[in-house]
Coordinates of C-alpha atoms in Angstrom, one line a residue:
Chain W
M1 CA 8.6 40.8 -7.5
A2 CA 10.9 37.8 -7.0
V3 CA 10.1 34.3 -6.0
Q4 CA 13.0 32.9 -4.0
Y5 CA 12.1 29.2 -4.3
V6 CA 9.3 26.9 -5.3
I7 CA 8.8 23.6 -3.5
L8 CA 6.3 20.8 -4.2
L9 CA 5.5 18.8 -1.1
S10 CA 3.4 15.7 -0.9
R11 CA 0.9 15.2 1.9
Q12 CA 3.2 12.6 3.3
G13 CA 5.8 15.3 3.7
K14 CA 8.1 14.2 0.8
V15 CA 9.6 16.9 -1.4
R16 CA 8.8 16.2 -5.1
L17 CA 10.3 19.2 -6.7
A18 CA 12.5 22.2 -5.6
K19 CA 13.5 25.1 -7.7
W20 CA 15.8 27.7 -6.2
F21 CA 16.2 31.3 -7.5
L22 CA 18.9 32.2 -5.1
T23 CA 22.3 30.6 -4.3
L24 CA 22.3 28.6 -1.1
S25 CA 24.3 25.7 0.2
L26 CA 22.7 22.3 0.4
K27 CA 22.6 22.6 4.2
E28 CA 20.7 25.9 4.0
K29 CA 18.4 24.5 1.4
S30 CA 17.7 21.4 3.5
K31 CA 16.9 23.6 6.5
I32 CA 14.5 25.8 4.6
V33 CA 12.8 22.7 3.1
K34 CA 12.4 21.1 6.6
D35 CA 11.2 24.2 8.3
V36 CA 8.8 25.2 5.6
S37 CA 7.4 21.7 5.2
T38 CA 6.7 21.5 8.9
L39 CA 5.0 24.9 8.9
V40 CA 2.8 24.1 5.9
L41 CA 1.9 20.6 6.8
G42 CA 0.8 21.8 10.2
R43 CA -1.7 24.2 8.8
R44 CA -5.4 23.6 9.2
T45 CA -7.7 23.7 6.2
K46 CA -9.3 27.1 6.9
M47 CA -6.1 28.9 7.7
C48 CA -4.6 31.6 5.6
N49 CA -2.4 30.7 2.6
F50 CA 0.3 33.1 3.7
L51 CA 2.7 32.7 6.6
E52 CA 5.9 34.3 7.7
Y53 CA 9.2 32.5 7.9
K54 CA 12.2 34.3 9.2
E55 CA 12.5 37.5 7.1
S56 CA 10.5 36.2 4.2
K57 CA 6.9 35.2 3.4
V58 CA 5.7 31.8 2.4
V59 CA 2.8 31.3 0.1
Y60 CA 1.2 27.9 -0.3
R61 CA -1.7 26.2 -1.8
R62 CA -3.0 22.6 -1.6
Y63 CA -3.9 20.8 -4.8
A64 CA -4.7 17.1 -5.0
S65 CA -2.4 15.7 -2.3
L66 CA 0.4 18.2 -3.2
F67 CA 1.3 21.4 -1.5
F68 CA 2.7 24.0 -3.9
I69 CA 4.9 26.4 -1.8
A70 CA 6.6 29.6 -2.9
G71 CA 9.0 31.7 -0.8
I72 CA 9.0 35.4 -1.5
D73 CA 10.5 38.6 -0.1
S74 CA 8.6 40.4 2.6
T75 CA 8.1 43.2 0.2
D76 CA 6.5 41.1 -2.4
N77 CA 2.8 40.7 -3.1
E78 CA 1.4 37.4 -1.8
L79 CA -1.8 37.4 -3.9
I80 CA 0.2 37.7 -7.1
T81 CA 2.4 34.8 -5.9
L82 CA -0.7 32.8 -5.3
E83 CA -1.8 33.5 -8.9
I84 CA 1.7 32.4 -10.1
I85 CA 1.3 29.1 -8.3
H86 CA -2.1 28.6 -9.7
R87 CA -0.9 29.4 -13.2
Y88 CA 1.9 26.8 -12.8
V89 CA -0.6 24.2 -11.6
E90 CA -2.9 24.9 -14.6
Q91 CA 0.0 24.6 -17.1
M92 CA 1.0 21.3 -15.6
D93 CA -2.5 20.0 -15.6
R94 CA -2.8 20.9 -19.3
Y95 CA 0.5 19.4 -20.2
Y96 CA 0.3 16.1 -18.2
G97 CA -3.5 15.8 -18.4
N98 CA -4.9 15.7 -14.9
V99 CA -1.5 15.8 -13.2
C100 CA -1.0 13.6 -10.1
E101 CA 1.9 13.0 -7.8
L102 CA 3.1 10.0 -9.8
D103 CA 3.5 12.1 -12.9
I104 CA 5.7 14.5 -11.1
I105 CA 7.8 11.7 -9.6
F106 CA 8.4 9.9 -12.9
N107 CA 8.3 12.8 -15.3
F108 CA 10.0 15.4 -13.2
Q109 CA 12.0 17.0 -16.0
K110 CA 8.9 18.3 -17.7
A111 CA 7.7 19.8 -14.4
Y112 CA 11.0 21.8 -14.3
Y113 CA 10.8 22.8 -17.9
I114 CA 7.3 24.2 -17.5
L115 CA 8.4 26.1 -14.4
D116 CA 11.4 27.4 -16.3
E117 CA 9.1 28.7 -19.1
L118 CA 7.1 30.5 -16.5
L119 CA 9.6 31.9 -14.1
L120 CA 13.1 33.3 -14.9
A121 CA 15.2 34.4 -11.9
G122 CA 12.0 34.3 -9.8
E123 CA 10.1 36.7 -12.1
I124 CA 7.2 35.8 -14.4
Q125 CA 8.6 35.8 -17.9
E126 CA 5.7 34.5 -19.9
S127 CA 2.1 35.3 -19.0
S128 CA 0.5 33.6 -22.0
K129 CA -0.7 30.1 -21.2
R130 CA -0.9 29.1 -24.8
D131 CA 2.7 30.2 -25.5
V132 CA 4.2 28.2 -22.6
L133 CA 2.4 25.1 -23.7
R134 CA 3.3 25.7 -27.3
R135 CA 7.0 26.0 -26.4
I136 CA 7.0 22.8 -24.3
S137 CA 5.5 20.8 -27.2
Q138 CA 8.0 22.3 -29.6
Q139 CA 10.7 21.3 -27.2
D140 CA 9.3 17.8 -27.1
A141 CA 9.3 17.5 -30.8
L142 CA 12.7 19.0 -31.1
E143 CA 14.2 16.6 -28.5
E144 CA 12.8 13.7 -30.3
A145 CA 14.0 14.7 -33.7
E146 CA 17.4 15.8 -32.5
G147 CA 17.9 12.6 -30.6
D148 CA 17.3 10.5 -33.7
E149 CA 19.4 12.7 -35.9
E150 CA 22.3 12.9 -33.6
K151 CA 22.4 9.1 -33.1
F152 CA 22.3 8.6 -36.8
S153 CA 25.0 11.2 -37.7
R154 CA 27.3 9.7 -35.2
L155 CA 27.0 6.3 -36.8
M156 CA 27.6 7.6 -40.3
P157 CA 31.4 7.8 -40.4
Y158 CA 31.6 4.2 -39.2
I159 CA 29.0 2.9 -41.5
S160 CA 30.8 4.2 -44.6
Q161 CA 34.0 2.5 -43.5
I162 CA 32.6 -0.9 -43.4
P163 CA 33.7 -2.8 -46.6
G164 CA 30.9 -2.8 -49.0
L165 CA 29.2 0.1 -47.4
S166 CA 31.5 2.9 -48.6
S167 CA 28.9 3.9 -51.1
Y168 CA 26.2 4.2 -48.5
D169 CA 25.1 7.8 -48.2
G170 CA 22.5 7.7 -45.5
S171 CA 19.4 7.2 -47.5
G172 CA 17.5 3.9 -47.5
P173 CA 18.2 0.9 -45.3
L174 CA 21.8 -0.3 -44.6
P175 CA 22.8 -3.2 -46.9
V176 CA 23.9 -5.5 -44.1
P177 CA 24.0 -9.0 -45.5
G178 CA 21.8 -11.6 -44.0
S179 CA 21.9 -10.5 -40.4
G180 CA 18.5 -10.1 -38.9
S181 CA 15.9 -7.5 -39.9
S182 CA 16.5 -5.6 -36.6
S183 CA 19.4 -3.6 -37.9
T184 CA 17.6 -2.9 -41.1
S185 CA 14.5 -1.6 -39.5
F186 CA 16.6 0.6 -37.1
S187 CA 18.5 2.3 -39.9
S188 CA 15.5 2.6 -42.2
A189 CA 13.4 4.1 -39.5
R190 CA 16.1 6.6 -38.6
A191 CA 17.0 7.3 -42.3
S192 CA 13.4 8.2 -43.0
R193 CA 13.2 10.4 -39.9
V194 CA 16.4 12.4 -40.7
G195 CA 14.7 14.3 -43.4
S196 CA 11.8 15.4 -41.3
G197 CA 14.1 16.0 -38.3
R198 CA 16.1 18.5 -40.3
D199 CA 13.0 20.4 -41.3
V200 CA 12.1 20.9 -37.7
Y201 CA 15.6 21.8 -36.8
Y202 CA 16.1 24.5 -39.4
G203 CA 12.5 25.3 -40.0
Chain L
M1 CA 8.9 -8.6 -5.7
S2 CA 9.7 -5.4 -3.9
T3 CA 12.6 -5.3 -1.4
K4 CA 10.6 -3.1 1.1
R5 CA 7.5 -4.1 3.0
I6 CA 4.3 -2.7 4.3
L7 CA 3.6 -3.2 8.0
V8 CA -0.1 -3.3 9.1
L9 CA -0.3 -2.8 12.8
G10 CA -3.1 -2.6 15.3
P11 CA -4.6 -3.9 18.5
P12 CA -6.6 -7.2 18.2
K13 CA -10.0 -6.9 16.5
S14 CA -9.1 -3.5 15.0
G15 CA -10.2 -4.6 11.5
K16 CA -6.9 -5.4 9.9
F17 CA -8.2 -8.3 8.0
T18 CA -11.3 -6.4 6.8
F19 CA -8.9 -3.7 5.6
L20 CA -6.6 -6.0 3.9
K21 CA -9.4 -7.8 2.1
E22 CA -10.5 -4.4 0.7
L23 CA -7.0 -3.4 -0.2
T24 CA -5.6 -6.6 -1.7
G25 CA -8.8 -8.5 -2.6
S26 CA -8.0 -11.5 -0.3
T27 CA -7.6 -12.2 3.4
P28 CA -4.2 -13.3 4.7
S29 CA -4.0 -16.9 5.6
L30 CA -3.8 -17.6 9.3
S31 CA -0.6 -19.3 10.5
A32 CA -0.7 -23.1 10.5
G33 CA 0.9 -23.2 14.0
S34 CA -2.0 -21.7 15.9
E35 CA -3.4 -23.8 18.8
P36 CA -6.7 -25.5 18.2
D37 CA -8.1 -24.3 21.5
D38 CA -7.4 -20.6 20.9
A39 CA -10.5 -18.6 20.9
R40 CA -8.9 -16.4 18.3
P41 CA -5.4 -17.0 17.0
T42 CA -3.1 -14.0 17.1
H43 CA -2.6 -12.1 13.9
A44 CA 1.0 -11.2 14.8
G45 CA 3.6 -12.3 12.3
L46 CA 1.3 -13.0 9.4
S47 CA 2.2 -12.0 5.9
H48 CA 0.3 -11.2 2.7
T49 CA 1.0 -9.5 -0.6
L50 CA -0.2 -6.4 -2.4
A51 CA 0.0 -6.0 -6.1
L52 CA 0.6 -2.5 -7.2
K53 CA 0.1 -1.4 -10.8
T54 CA 0.5 2.1 -12.2
K55 CA 1.2 3.5 -15.6
Y56 CA 4.9 3.8 -14.6
F57 CA 5.6 0.6 -12.8
E58 CA 4.2 -2.7 -11.5
T59 CA 5.4 -4.5 -8.4
E60 CA 4.3 -6.9 -5.7
V61 CA 4.8 -5.7 -2.1
P62 CA 5.0 -8.1 0.8
I63 CA 2.8 -7.1 3.8
W64 CA 3.6 -7.9 7.4
I65 CA 0.8 -8.0 9.9
D66 CA 1.5 -7.3 13.5
E67 CA -0.5 -7.0 16.6
Y68 CA 0.1 -5.7 20.1
D69 CA -1.9 -6.5 23.3
A70 CA -4.9 -4.3 23.9
T71 CA -4.4 -2.9 27.3
L72 CA -6.2 0.0 29.1
D73 CA -2.9 1.7 29.7
D74 CA -0.4 1.8 26.9
T75 CA 1.8 -1.1 28.0
G76 CA 0.7 -3.2 25.0
I77 CA 2.0 -0.9 22.4
R78 CA 5.0 0.2 24.5
D79 CA 6.1 -3.4 24.7
W80 CA 5.7 -3.7 20.9
A81 CA 7.7 -0.5 20.4
S82 CA 10.5 -1.6 22.6
S83 CA 10.7 -5.0 20.9
F84 CA 10.9 -3.1 17.6
S85 CA 13.6 -0.9 19.0
S86 CA 15.9 -3.8 19.9
A87 CA 19.0 -4.5 17.9
E88 CA 17.5 -7.6 16.3
A89 CA 14.6 -5.6 15.0
Q90 CA 16.8 -3.0 13.3
E91 CA 16.7 -4.9 10.0
V92 CA 13.0 -5.3 10.2
V93 CA 12.4 -1.6 10.6
S94 CA 14.9 -0.8 7.9
A95 CA 12.9 -3.0 5.5
L96 CA 9.7 -1.1 6.0
G97 CA 8.5 1.1 3.1
A98 CA 5.1 1.9 4.7
I99 CA 3.4 1.6 8.1
I100 CA -0.3 1.4 8.3
F101 CA -1.9 1.7 11.7
A102 CA -5.4 0.4 11.9
F103 CA -7.9 1.3 14.5
R104 CA -11.7 1.0 15.0
K105 CA -13.9 4.0 14.9
P106 CA -15.6 4.8 18.2
E107 CA -19.1 3.4 18.5
S108 CA -20.6 6.1 20.6
Q109 CA -20.0 9.7 21.7
Q110 CA -18.8 8.6 25.1
M111 CA -16.1 6.5 23.7
Y112 CA -15.1 9.1 21.2
V113 CA -12.8 11.1 23.4
E114 CA -11.2 8.0 24.8
V115 CA -10.6 6.5 21.4
K116 CA -9.1 9.7 20.1
S117 CA -6.6 10.2 22.9
K118 CA -5.6 6.5 22.8
V119 CA -5.0 6.7 19.1
E120 CA -2.9 9.8 19.5
R121 CA -0.8 8.2 22.2
E122 CA -0.3 5.1 20.2
I123 CA 0.7 6.9 17.1
K124 CA 3.1 9.0 19.1
I125 CA 4.8 5.9 20.4
I126 CA 5.2 4.5 16.9
H127 CA 6.5 7.8 15.7
D128 CA 9.1 8.0 18.5
M129 CA 10.2 4.4 17.7
L130 CA 10.7 5.3 14.0
L131 CA 12.5 8.5 14.9
A132 CA 14.9 6.8 17.2
H133 CA 15.6 4.2 14.6
Y134 CA 16.4 6.6 11.9
K135 CA 18.3 8.9 14.1
S136 CA 20.6 6.2 15.2
R137 CA 21.0 5.0 11.6
N138 CA 21.8 8.4 10.3
G139 CA 24.3 8.9 13.1
D140 CA 26.3 6.0 11.6
S141 CA 26.2 7.3 8.1
P142 CA 29.5 8.7 6.7
E143 CA 27.8 11.9 5.7
G144 CA 28.6 13.9 8.7
E145 CA 26.9 17.1 7.6
E146 CA 23.5 15.4 7.8
D147 CA 23.8 14.9 11.6
D148 CA 22.8 18.5 12.3
E149 CA 19.6 18.1 10.4
D150 CA 18.5 15.3 12.6
D151 CA 18.1 17.6 15.6
V152 CA 14.8 18.7 14.2
D153 CA 12.0 16.5 15.5
D154 CA 10.4 15.2 12.4
L155 CA 10.4 12.1 10.2
I156 CA 11.4 13.8 7.0
N157 CA 14.5 11.6 6.9
W158 CA 12.3 8.5 6.6
D159 CA 10.9 8.4 3.1
G160 CA 8.3 5.7 3.8
I161 CA 4.6 6.1 3.8
S162 CA 2.7 6.4 7.2
L163 CA -1.0 6.0 7.3
A164 CA -3.5 5.8 10.1
V165 CA -6.7 4.1 8.9
A166 CA -10.0 4.4 10.7
I167 CA -12.0 1.2 10.2
P168 CA -15.8 1.1 10.8
S169 CA -16.7 -0.4 14.1
T170 CA -17.6 -4.1 14.4
N171 CA -21.3 -3.5 14.4
A172 CA -21.0 -2.7 10.7
T173 CA -21.4 -5.9 8.7
T174 CA -19.4 -5.2 5.6
L175 CA -18.1 -2.0 4.0
S176 CA -20.1 -2.6 0.9
N177 CA -23.3 -2.9 3.0
N178 CA -25.7 -0.4 1.6
D179 CA -27.7 0.0 4.9
K180 CA -26.8 3.2 6.6
N181 CA -24.3 2.2 9.3
E182 CA -25.3 4.0 12.4
A183 CA -23.0 2.1 14.6
S184 CA -19.7 4.1 14.0
L185 CA -19.4 7.8 14.5
E186 CA -18.6 10.2 11.8
L187 CA -15.1 11.3 12.2
D188 CA -14.2 14.9 11.3
A189 CA -11.4 14.5 8.8
E190 CA -9.8 17.8 9.5
E191 CA -9.7 17.3 13.2
W192 CA -8.1 13.9 12.9
E193 CA -5.7 15.1 10.2
T194 CA -4.5 17.9 12.5
L195 CA -4.2 15.5 15.4
L196 CA -2.0 13.0 13.6
Q197 CA 0.0 15.2 11.2
P198 CA 2.6 16.2 13.7
F199 CA 3.6 12.6 13.9
G200 CA 3.9 12.3 10.2
F201 CA 0.8 10.1 9.8
E202 CA -1.9 10.8 7.3
F203 CA -5.4 10.1 8.5
I204 CA -7.6 8.0 6.2
D205 CA -11.3 7.1 6.8
L206 CA -11.8 3.8 5.1
E207 CA -15.5 4.4 4.7
K208 CA -15.1 7.5 2.6
T209 CA -15.1 7.4 -1.2
G210 CA -14.7 10.0 -4.0
R211 CA -12.8 13.2 -3.6
N212 CA -12.7 16.1 -1.2
D213 CA -12.7 19.8 -1.8
Y214 CA -9.1 19.8 -2.8
G215 CA -9.6 17.2 -5.5
E216 CA -7.9 14.6 -3.3
L217 CA -8.9 11.0 -3.3
L218 CA -10.5 9.6 -0.1
G219 CA -10.6 6.3 1.6
L220 CA -9.2 3.1 0.0
E221 CA -8.3 4.9 -3.2
R222 CA -6.1 7.4 -1.3
I223 CA -4.4 4.5 0.5
K224 CA -3.5 2.9 -2.9
E225 CA -2.4 6.3 -4.3
A226 CA -0.1 7.0 -1.3
L227 CA 1.4 3.5 -1.5
E228 CA 2.1 4.0 -5.2
T229 CA 4.2 7.1 -4.6
F230 CA 6.8 5.2 -2.7
S231 CA 9.8 3.8 -4.7
W232 CA 9.5 0.1 -3.8
D233 CA 12.3 -1.1 -5.9
A234 CA 14.9 1.5 -5.1
T235 CA 17.8 0.9 -2.7
D236 CA 18.2 3.1 0.4
A237 CA 21.4 4.7 -1.0
S238 CA 19.8 5.6 -4.3
A239 CA 16.7 6.9 -2.7
R240 CA 18.8 9.1 -0.4
A241 CA 20.9 10.3 -3.3
R242 CA 17.8 11.1 -5.3
Q243 CA 16.2 13.0 -2.5
R244 CA 19.3 15.0 -2.1
A245 CA 19.3 15.8 -5.8
I246 CA 15.7 16.9 -5.6
V247 CA 16.4 19.3 -2.6
E248 CA 19.4 20.7 -4.4
G249 CA 17.1 21.6 -7.3
Y250 CA 18.6 19.5 -10.1
D251 CA 16.3 19.3 -13.0
E252 CA 18.2 16.3 -14.4
Y253 CA 19.4 13.3 -12.5
D254 CA 19.6 9.6 -13.1
S255 CA 18.3 7.0 -10.7
D256 CA 21.4 7.4 -8.5
G257 CA 20.9 11.1 -8.0
H258 CA 23.8 12.0 -10.1
R259 CA 23.7 15.0 -12.4
P260 CA 24.5 13.6 -15.9
S261 CA 26.4 16.6 -17.2
F262 CA 29.1 16.7 -14.5
G263 CA 32.5 15.5 -15.5
R264 CA 31.6 14.7 -19.0
D265 CA 32.7 16.5 -22.1
E266 CA 30.0 18.2 -24.1
E267 CA 29.9 15.5 -26.7
G268 CA 28.6 13.0 -24.3
L269 CA 25.0 14.1 -24.8
D270 CA 23.4 10.9 -25.8
S271 CA 22.5 8.0 -23.6
D272 CA 25.1 5.7 -21.9
G273 CA 23.7 2.7 -23.7
F274 CA 24.4 4.1 -27.0
D275 CA 27.9 5.1 -26.1
E276 CA 28.6 1.5 -25.3
E277 CA 27.6 0.5 -28.8
L278 CA 29.6 3.2 -30.3
R279 CA 32.7 2.2 -28.4
E280 CA 32.3 -1.4 -29.5
M281 CA 31.9 -0.3 -33.1
Q282 CA 35.0 1.8 -32.8
L283 CA 36.9 -1.1 -31.5
E284 CA 35.8 -3.3 -34.4
M285 CA 36.7 -0.6 -36.9
A286 CA 40.1 -0.2 -35.3
A287 CA 40.7 -3.9 -35.4
L288 CA 39.7 -4.0 -39.1
H289 CA 42.1 -1.1 -39.9
F290 CA 44.8 -2.9 -38.0
A291 CA 44.1 -6.1 -39.9
V292 CA 44.4 -4.2 -43.2
D293 CA 47.7 -2.7 -42.1
Q294 CA 49.1 -6.0 -41.0
S295 CA 48.3 -7.8 -44.2
A296 CA 50.1 -5.1 -46.1
Q297 CA 53.3 -5.0 -44.1
Q298 CA 53.8 -8.5 -42.6
S299 CA 52.5 -10.9 -45.2
D300 CA 54.9 -13.7 -43.9
H301 CA 53.2 -14.0 -40.6
N302 CA 49.8 -13.8 -42.0
Q303 CA 49.9 -16.3 -44.8
E304 CA 47.2 -18.4 -43.1
Q305 CA 45.2 -15.3 -42.6
N306 CA 45.3 -14.1 -46.2
G307 CA 42.2 -16.0 -47.2
E308 CA 40.3 -14.2 -44.5
L309 CA 41.7 -10.7 -44.9
G310 CA 41.6 -10.8 -48.6
K311 CA 37.8 -10.8 -48.5
S312 CA 36.4 -7.7 -50.0
G313 CA 32.8 -8.2 -49.0
P314 CA 31.5 -7.4 -45.6
L315 CA 32.4 -9.9 -42.9
P316 CA 29.9 -12.0 -41.0
E317 CA 29.4 -11.1 -37.3
S318 CA 31.1 -14.2 -35.7
D319 CA 34.2 -13.9 -37.8
F320 CA 34.4 -10.3 -36.8
E321 CA 34.7 -11.2 -33.1
E322 CA 37.3 -13.8 -33.7
L323 CA 39.2 -11.5 -36.0
E324 CA 39.1 -8.8 -33.3
R325 CA 40.6 -11.2 -30.8
I326 CA 43.3 -12.2 -33.2
M327 CA 44.1 -8.6 -34.0
V328 CA 44.4 -7.7 -30.4
R329 CA 46.9 -10.5 -29.9
M330 CA 48.9 -9.6 -32.9
K331 CA 49.1 -6.1 -31.7
Q332 CA 50.4 -7.3 -28.4
V333 CA 53.0 -9.5 -30.0
R334 CA 54.1 -6.7 -32.2
E335 CA 54.6 -4.4 -29.3
Q336 CA 56.4 -7.1 -27.4
G337 CA 58.6 -7.9 -30.4
D338 CA 59.6 -4.3 -30.9
G339 CA 62.4 -4.5 -28.3
L340 CA 63.6 -8.0 -29.1
P341 CA 66.3 -9.2 -31.6
L342 CA 65.1 -10.9 -34.8
E343 CA 65.4 -14.5 -33.4
E344 CA 63.1 -13.9 -30.5
R345 CA 60.6 -12.1 -32.7
K346 CA 60.5 -15.0 -35.0
K347 CA 59.9 -17.4 -32.1
L348 CA 57.1 -15.2 -30.8
A349 CA 55.6 -14.9 -34.3
D350 CA 55.7 -18.7 -34.7
S351 CA 54.0 -19.4 -31.4
L352 CA 51.3 -16.8 -32.4
A353 CA 50.9 -18.5 -35.8
E354 CA 50.4 -21.8 -34.1
D355 CA 47.7 -20.3 -31.8
L356 CA 46.0 -18.8 -34.8
L357 CA 45.9 -22.1 -36.6
R358 CA 44.4 -23.7 -33.5
L359 CA 41.8 -20.9 -33.3
L360 CA 40.9 -21.3 -36.9

C-alpha cells in the first residue's frame, strides 16, 4: 500500500502543496500535476472519487475549496487511500483550527510536517490522531526553545570578550552601559529562557 | 498598494457597479470627461480600489473596470479581446492578478439557454486571449524546458484568479432586499461550474450566502476568499519560482523559491538576519583585537590613540565605529608598509597619523 504522491489543489487550479514519494524529474512532476489537475477539476460533483490515470489510480476528495489528491498504484486499495486523505484533513483541521486555503499558503511547512508524521515512503506510519498532534506540538515547542538557545549560545563567546563583560556567565541581563533598554531586554529574555529550553531539550 | 490589478469586465448594464458596491463598499466614480448628453456614460476605463485584509497580510488592490459593446453576435467581445491582444496591451494583461467577468442572470426560461450559451462563448474568448498572452510570454522566457508544458491547453501557467459572477437581473431592486426576487432564475451551480471550469473560470452566484455541502463559502464571501489567495505583492519571478518549488515538493523555501539548505554549511541554521548581526559583531571584535595588538607593538604611531585604547571599560557605540574605521585603515597601511623601506613607511605612518588627528 504505497501512495505515490499527494497534491493539494485549489478550486482555481493552483497547486498549494505537493509531496512526492517517488523520484521524478521536475518535468515529469509538472506533467503529472497538470494532467491530474485537469482531470480532477473537470469532475462533476456526483462523480466517483476514483479515476484512472495512465497505469495508476488517482483518489481525490473536495474539502472547502481545496482538492486533496493522492496517486496510488493500480494494485492499491482506493477506499483506504480515501481514509488516509480524510485523516490528513482531520489532523490539519485540528492543528490549524478550521484550516482554510490561506493557512496552507502561509503556513505550508506545518502542512508538510503533519503529512510527514502520517506518511513515510507513501505508507501510513502513525495511525493515532493524538500521537501525531502531540508530536507536532512537541516539535513546535522544541523549535522555539532551540532557536532561542542557539542564538544565545552563539553570542556567548563574543559577549565574554567585550572588555568589562569577561565575567559574564550568561545569567542575568548583559551589563551594557547606558545604551538603551532594548539590548538588556533581549538578553534577559533569552537568559531566562535558556534554563527552560535546556529542560525541554534534554528532558 | 498592490502591483497587480483586478479587472472587472462585462457588457453594459451587467451589474458591475452593483457588484463593486457589494465588494468594496462604495461605487466607482464616473469619469469626469463623460459627455453631458450621453444617456449613460460608458464604464470602460474606470478604476476603483479594494482593501483586502486577512490574518496574514493587508493590501489595497486597484480595480480596473472595462466594458465591451453588447452585440447579438460576439463582435463586441471579440473586438475587446483583440484590443487586449495587441502589443500595447501586453503590459496591461501582465499586470492583472484577477479577472472578474460579470453577467446578468436570465430573467426567464426562454432567455436561459441564450444567456448560457452567450456566457460560455464570451468566457471562451477571454480564456483564449489569456492563453495566447501567456503562451507568447512563456515562449520568450529563458527557461527552455517550460516550453513543452505550454502545449497543454490550460491556464495553469497563469497564477491569477478568474471568476465569473452571476448578478441578479435588473428587476431586482437591491441585493439586500428581503422580498423574494422572482425576476431572476435560479441557476444550478453545478451545471454552471461544469460549464465554465474548462476555461479556468470559477462560477459564483452573487445572490447566494453561507456554505455549500463541501463547506465552501458561497457568493460574495467566496469572491473575497478567492481574491485573498492571490499573492498581490509578489513579483512575477518570485511567484514563478515559488510555484516551481511547490511542484518540486520542497517543504522549505523562502519567498524566492530557494531551498535554504542548499549550498550552505550545516552551521548556517539560523536566520539570515541574525547572521548579519553576528558578522558585524565579529568585525568589531576583530577590530578591537587588532587595536589591542597595535597598541602593544607600535606605540610610536599610536601616541595620540593611547588615551582611547587605554580605556579598560566598555567603549560607547559611536567610538566603536570610528575605531573600527581607524583600525581598518591602520591594517591597510601596515600591509602596504610591509614591502617598503623604513623611510617610506615612516612617511605613510605620518600621513595616517595626520588623518587620525583630523578624524578625532
